[in-house]
PDB file of C-alpha atoms in Angstrom:
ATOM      1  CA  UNK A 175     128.637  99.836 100.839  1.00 54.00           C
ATOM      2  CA  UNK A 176     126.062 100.840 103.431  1.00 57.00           C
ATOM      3  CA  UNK A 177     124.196 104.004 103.387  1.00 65.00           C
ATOM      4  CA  UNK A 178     123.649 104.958 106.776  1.00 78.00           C
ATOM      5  CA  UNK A 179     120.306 106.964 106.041  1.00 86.00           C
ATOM      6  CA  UNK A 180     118.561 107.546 109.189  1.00 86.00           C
ATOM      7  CA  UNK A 181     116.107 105.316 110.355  1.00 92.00           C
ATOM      8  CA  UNK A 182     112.674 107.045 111.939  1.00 93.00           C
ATOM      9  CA  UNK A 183     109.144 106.565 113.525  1.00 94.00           C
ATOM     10  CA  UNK A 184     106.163 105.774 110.915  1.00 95.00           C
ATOM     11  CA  UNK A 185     104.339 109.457 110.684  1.00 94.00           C
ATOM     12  CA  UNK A 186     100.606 109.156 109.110  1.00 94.00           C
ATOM     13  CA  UNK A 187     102.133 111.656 106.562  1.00 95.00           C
ATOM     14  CA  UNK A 188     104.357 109.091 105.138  1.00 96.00           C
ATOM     15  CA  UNK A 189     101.631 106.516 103.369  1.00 96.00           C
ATOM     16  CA  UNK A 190     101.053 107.934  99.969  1.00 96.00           C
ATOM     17  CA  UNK A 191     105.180 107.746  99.407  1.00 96.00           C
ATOM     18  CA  UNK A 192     104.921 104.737 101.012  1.00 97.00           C
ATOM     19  CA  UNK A 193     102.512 103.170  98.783  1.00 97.00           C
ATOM     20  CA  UNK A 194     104.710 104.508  96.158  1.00 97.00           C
ATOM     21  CA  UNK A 195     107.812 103.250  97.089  1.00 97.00           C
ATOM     22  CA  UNK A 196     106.062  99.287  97.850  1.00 97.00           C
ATOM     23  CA  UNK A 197     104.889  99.148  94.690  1.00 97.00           C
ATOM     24  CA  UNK A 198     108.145  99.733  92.486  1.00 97.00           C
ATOM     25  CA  UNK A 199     109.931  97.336  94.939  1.00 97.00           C
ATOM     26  CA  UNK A 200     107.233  94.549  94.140  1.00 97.00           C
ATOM     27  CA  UNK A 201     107.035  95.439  90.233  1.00 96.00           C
ATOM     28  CA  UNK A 202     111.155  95.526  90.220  1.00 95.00           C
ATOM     29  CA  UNK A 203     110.850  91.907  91.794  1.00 93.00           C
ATOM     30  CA  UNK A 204     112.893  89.328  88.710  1.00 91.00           C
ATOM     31  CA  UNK A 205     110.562  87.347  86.495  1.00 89.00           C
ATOM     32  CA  UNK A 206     112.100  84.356  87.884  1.00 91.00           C
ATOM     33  CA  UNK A 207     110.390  84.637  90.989  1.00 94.00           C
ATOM     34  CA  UNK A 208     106.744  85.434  89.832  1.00 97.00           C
ATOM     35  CA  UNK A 209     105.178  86.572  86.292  1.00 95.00           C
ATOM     36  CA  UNK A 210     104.809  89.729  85.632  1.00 95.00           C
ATOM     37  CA  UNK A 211     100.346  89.059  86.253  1.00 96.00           C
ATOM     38  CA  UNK A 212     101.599  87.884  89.789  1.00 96.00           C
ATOM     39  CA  UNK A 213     103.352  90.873  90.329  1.00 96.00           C
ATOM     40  CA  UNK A 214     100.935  93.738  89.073  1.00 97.00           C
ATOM     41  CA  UNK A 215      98.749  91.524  91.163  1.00 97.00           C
ATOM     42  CA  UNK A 216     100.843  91.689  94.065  1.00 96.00           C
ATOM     43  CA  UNK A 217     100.953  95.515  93.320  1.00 96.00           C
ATOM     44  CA  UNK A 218      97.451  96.175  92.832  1.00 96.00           C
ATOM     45  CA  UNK A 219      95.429  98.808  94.163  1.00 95.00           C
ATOM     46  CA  UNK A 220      98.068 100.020  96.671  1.00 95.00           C
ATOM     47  CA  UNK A 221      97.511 103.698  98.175  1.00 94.00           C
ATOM     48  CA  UNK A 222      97.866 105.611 101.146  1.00 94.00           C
ATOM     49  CA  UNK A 223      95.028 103.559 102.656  1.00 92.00           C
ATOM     50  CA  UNK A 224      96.642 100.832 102.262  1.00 93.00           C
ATOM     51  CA  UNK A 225      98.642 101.236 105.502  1.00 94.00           C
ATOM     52  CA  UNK A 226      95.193 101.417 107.853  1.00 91.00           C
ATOM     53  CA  UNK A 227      96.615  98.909 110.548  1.00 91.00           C
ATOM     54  CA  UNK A 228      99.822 100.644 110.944  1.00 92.00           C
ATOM     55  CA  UNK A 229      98.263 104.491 111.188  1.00 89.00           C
ATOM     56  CA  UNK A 230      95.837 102.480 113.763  1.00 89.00           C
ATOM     57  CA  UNK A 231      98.338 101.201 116.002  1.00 88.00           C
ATOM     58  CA  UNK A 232      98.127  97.494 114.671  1.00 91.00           C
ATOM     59  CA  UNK A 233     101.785  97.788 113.378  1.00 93.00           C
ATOM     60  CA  UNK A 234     104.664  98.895 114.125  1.00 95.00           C
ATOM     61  CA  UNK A 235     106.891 100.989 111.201  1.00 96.00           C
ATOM     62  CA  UNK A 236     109.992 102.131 110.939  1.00 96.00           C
ATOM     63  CA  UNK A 237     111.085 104.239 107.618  1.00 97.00           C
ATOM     64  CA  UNK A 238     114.490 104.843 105.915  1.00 96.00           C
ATOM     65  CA  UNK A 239     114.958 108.509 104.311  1.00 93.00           C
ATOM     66  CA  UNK A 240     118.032 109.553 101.873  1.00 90.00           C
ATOM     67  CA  UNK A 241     119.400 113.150 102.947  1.00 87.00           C
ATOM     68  CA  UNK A 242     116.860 114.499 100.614  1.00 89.00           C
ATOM     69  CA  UNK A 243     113.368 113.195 102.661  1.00 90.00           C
ATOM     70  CA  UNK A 244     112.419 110.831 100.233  1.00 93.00           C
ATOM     71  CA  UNK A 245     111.593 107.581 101.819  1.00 95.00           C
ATOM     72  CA  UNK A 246     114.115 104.405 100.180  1.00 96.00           C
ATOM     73  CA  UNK A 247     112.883 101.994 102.426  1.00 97.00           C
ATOM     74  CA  UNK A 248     110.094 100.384 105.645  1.00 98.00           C
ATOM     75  CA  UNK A 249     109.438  97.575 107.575  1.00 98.00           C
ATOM     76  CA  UNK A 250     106.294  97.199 109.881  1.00 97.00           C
ATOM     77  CA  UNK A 251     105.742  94.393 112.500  1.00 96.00           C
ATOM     78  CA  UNK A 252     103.259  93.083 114.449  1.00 94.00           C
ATOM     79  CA  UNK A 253     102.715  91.044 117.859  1.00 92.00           C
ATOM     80  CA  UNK A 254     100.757  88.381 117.193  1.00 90.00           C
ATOM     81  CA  UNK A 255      98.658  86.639 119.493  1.00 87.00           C
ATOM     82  CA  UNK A 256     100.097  83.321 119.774  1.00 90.00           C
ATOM     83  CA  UNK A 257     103.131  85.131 121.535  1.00 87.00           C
ATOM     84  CA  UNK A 258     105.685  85.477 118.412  1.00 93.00           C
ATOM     85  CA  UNK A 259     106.026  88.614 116.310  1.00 95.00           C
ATOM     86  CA  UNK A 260     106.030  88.638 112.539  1.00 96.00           C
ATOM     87  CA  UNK A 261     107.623  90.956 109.869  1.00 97.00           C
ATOM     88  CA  UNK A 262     104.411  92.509 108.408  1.00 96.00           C
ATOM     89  CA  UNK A 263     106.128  94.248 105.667  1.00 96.00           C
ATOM     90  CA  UNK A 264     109.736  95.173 104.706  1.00 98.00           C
ATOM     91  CA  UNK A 265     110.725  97.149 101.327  1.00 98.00           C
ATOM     92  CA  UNK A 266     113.164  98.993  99.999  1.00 97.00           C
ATOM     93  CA  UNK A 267     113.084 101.256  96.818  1.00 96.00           C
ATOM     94  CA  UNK A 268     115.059  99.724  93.685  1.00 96.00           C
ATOM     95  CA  UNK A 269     116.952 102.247  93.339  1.00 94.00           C
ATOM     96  CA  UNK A 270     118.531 101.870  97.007  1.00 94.00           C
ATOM     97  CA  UNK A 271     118.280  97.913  97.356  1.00 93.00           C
ATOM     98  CA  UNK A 272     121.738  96.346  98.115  1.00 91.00           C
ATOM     99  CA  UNK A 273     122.834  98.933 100.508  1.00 91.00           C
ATOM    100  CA  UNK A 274     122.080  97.668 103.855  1.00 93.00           C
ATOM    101  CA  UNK A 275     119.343  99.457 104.353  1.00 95.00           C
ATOM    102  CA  UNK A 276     117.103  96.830 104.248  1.00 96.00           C
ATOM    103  CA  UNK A 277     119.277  94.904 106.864  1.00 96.00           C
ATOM    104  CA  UNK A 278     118.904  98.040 108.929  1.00 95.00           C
ATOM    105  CA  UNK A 279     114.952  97.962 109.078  1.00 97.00           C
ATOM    106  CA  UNK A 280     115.133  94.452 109.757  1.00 97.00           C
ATOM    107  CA  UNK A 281     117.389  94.246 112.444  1.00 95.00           C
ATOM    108  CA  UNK A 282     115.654  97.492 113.990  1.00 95.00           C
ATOM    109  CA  UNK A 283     112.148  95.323 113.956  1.00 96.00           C
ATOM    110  CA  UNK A 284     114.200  92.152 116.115  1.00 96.00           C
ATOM    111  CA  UNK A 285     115.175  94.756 118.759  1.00 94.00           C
ATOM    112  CA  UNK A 286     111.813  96.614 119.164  1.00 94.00           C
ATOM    113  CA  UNK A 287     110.646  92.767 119.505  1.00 95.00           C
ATOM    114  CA  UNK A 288     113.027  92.029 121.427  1.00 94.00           C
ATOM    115  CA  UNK A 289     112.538  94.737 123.527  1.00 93.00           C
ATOM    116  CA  UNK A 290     109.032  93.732 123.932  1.00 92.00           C
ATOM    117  CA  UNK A 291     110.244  90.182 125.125  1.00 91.00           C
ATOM    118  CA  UNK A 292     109.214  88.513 121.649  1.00 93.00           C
ATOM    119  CA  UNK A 293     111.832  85.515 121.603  1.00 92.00           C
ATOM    120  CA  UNK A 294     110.254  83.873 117.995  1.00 96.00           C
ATOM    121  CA  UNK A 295     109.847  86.176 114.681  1.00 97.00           C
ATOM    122  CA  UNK A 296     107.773  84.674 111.705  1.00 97.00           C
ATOM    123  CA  UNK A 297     107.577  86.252 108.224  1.00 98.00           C
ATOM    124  CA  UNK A 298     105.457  84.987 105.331  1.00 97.00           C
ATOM    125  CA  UNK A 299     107.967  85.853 102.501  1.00 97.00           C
ATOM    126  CA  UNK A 300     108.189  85.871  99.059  1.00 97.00           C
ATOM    127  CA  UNK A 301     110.506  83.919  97.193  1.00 97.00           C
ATOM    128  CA  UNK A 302     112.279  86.404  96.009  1.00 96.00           C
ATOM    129  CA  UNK A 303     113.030  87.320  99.451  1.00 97.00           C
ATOM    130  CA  UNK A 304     114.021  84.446 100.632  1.00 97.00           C
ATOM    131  CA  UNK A 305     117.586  84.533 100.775  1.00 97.00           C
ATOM    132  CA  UNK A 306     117.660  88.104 102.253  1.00 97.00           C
ATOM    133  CA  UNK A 307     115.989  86.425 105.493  1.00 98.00           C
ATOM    134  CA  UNK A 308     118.288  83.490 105.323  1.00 98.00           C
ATOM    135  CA  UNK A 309     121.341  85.502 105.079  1.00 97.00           C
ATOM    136  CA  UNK A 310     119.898  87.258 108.582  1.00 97.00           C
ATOM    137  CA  UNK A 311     119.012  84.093 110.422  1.00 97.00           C
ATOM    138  CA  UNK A 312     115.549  83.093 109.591  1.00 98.00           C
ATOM    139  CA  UNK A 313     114.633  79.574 108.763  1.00 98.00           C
ATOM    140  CA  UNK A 314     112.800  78.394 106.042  1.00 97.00           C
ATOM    141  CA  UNK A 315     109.633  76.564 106.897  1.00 96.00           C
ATOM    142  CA  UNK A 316     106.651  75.234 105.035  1.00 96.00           C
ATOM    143  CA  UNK A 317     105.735  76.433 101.896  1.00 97.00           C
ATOM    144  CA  UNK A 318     102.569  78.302 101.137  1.00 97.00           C
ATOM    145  CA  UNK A 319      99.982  80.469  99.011  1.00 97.00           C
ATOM    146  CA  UNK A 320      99.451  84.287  99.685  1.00 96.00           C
ATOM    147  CA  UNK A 321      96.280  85.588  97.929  1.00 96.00           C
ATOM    148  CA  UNK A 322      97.140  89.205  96.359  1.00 96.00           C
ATOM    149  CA  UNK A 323      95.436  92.608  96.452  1.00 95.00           C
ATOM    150  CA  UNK A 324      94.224  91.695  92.905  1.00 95.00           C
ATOM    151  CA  UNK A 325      93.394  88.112  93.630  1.00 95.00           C
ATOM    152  CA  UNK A 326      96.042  85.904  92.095  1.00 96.00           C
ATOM    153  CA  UNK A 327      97.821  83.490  94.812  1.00 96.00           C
ATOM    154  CA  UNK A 328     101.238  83.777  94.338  1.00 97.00           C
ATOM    155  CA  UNK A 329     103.665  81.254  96.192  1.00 97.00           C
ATOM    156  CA  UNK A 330     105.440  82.275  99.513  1.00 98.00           C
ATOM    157  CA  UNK A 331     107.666  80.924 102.122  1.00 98.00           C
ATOM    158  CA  UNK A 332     106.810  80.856 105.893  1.00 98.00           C
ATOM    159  CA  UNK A 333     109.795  81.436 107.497  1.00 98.00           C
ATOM    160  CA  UNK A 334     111.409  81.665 111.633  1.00 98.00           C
ATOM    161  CA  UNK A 335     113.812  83.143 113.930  1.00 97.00           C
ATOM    162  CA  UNK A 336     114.221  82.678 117.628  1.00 96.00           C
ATOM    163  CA  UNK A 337     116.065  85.835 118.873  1.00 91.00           C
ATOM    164  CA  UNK A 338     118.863  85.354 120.979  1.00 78.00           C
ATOM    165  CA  UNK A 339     117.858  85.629 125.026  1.00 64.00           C
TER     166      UNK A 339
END
């Protein structure tokens, strides 16, 4: 089932219940995938300032809303300056995961790419999310280590898609 929540423009307004929102998905992230250190780590010290380079125009961000105005979901993207874009950010609330809507955000980012003539997106992903981006295309890469807000590295997954012409 796919809830067809509308998707919208970043507004400044929206960082606070964004930094909400990002930190339940990464704390609701399966112990399988990192320890629960990694992920208060991973979680760590997340506010409303901690979307800077998207209120400055560095990113790109699309939100999700439920009919009520609460935000279930946002991806951000960026253009990078070796030509190819790259997923910056994509979560979705616990509570809403599993209903498309982060397949929505995503495939929203590859057309504003697109758009922009970006024919390669990279992502530096998290295990966890690793079969999400499989399922849409991407291809795994190289393995690597992505230092957190609180300092631990946690292990991540460079992954690519070449967009279709």
């Amino acid at each position: 089932m796919t809830h067809l929540y509308p998707l919208r423009a970043f507004h400044p307004e929206d960082c606070a219940a964004m930094a909400i929102l990002h930190s339940a998905a990464i704390l609701a992230v399966s112990h399988r995938f990192y320890s629960k250190r990694q992920l208060q780590s991973w979680a760590y010290g997340l506010d409303a300032s901690s979307y800077e380079r998207i209120t400055a125009g560095e990113e790109h961000c699309a939100v999700c809303e439920d009919p009520g105005g609460a935000l279930c979901g946002f991806c951000s993207f960026q253009f990078r300056s070796d030509g190819d874009g790259q997923i910056a950010s994509l979560y979705v609330h616990p509570d809403q995961q599993g209903f498309g809507i982060g397949a929505r955000l995503l495939l929203g980012a590859e057309r504003d790419l697109a758009a922009n003539n970006i024919s390669t997106i990279v992502i530096e992903a998290s295990l966890s999310a690793v079969p999400f981006y499989l399922n849409h295309g991407y291809l795994a890469e190289h393995r690597s280590q992505s230092q957190t807000r609180g300092g631990l590295s946690i292990p991540v997954r460079w992954m690519r898609k070449a967009l279709a012409a």
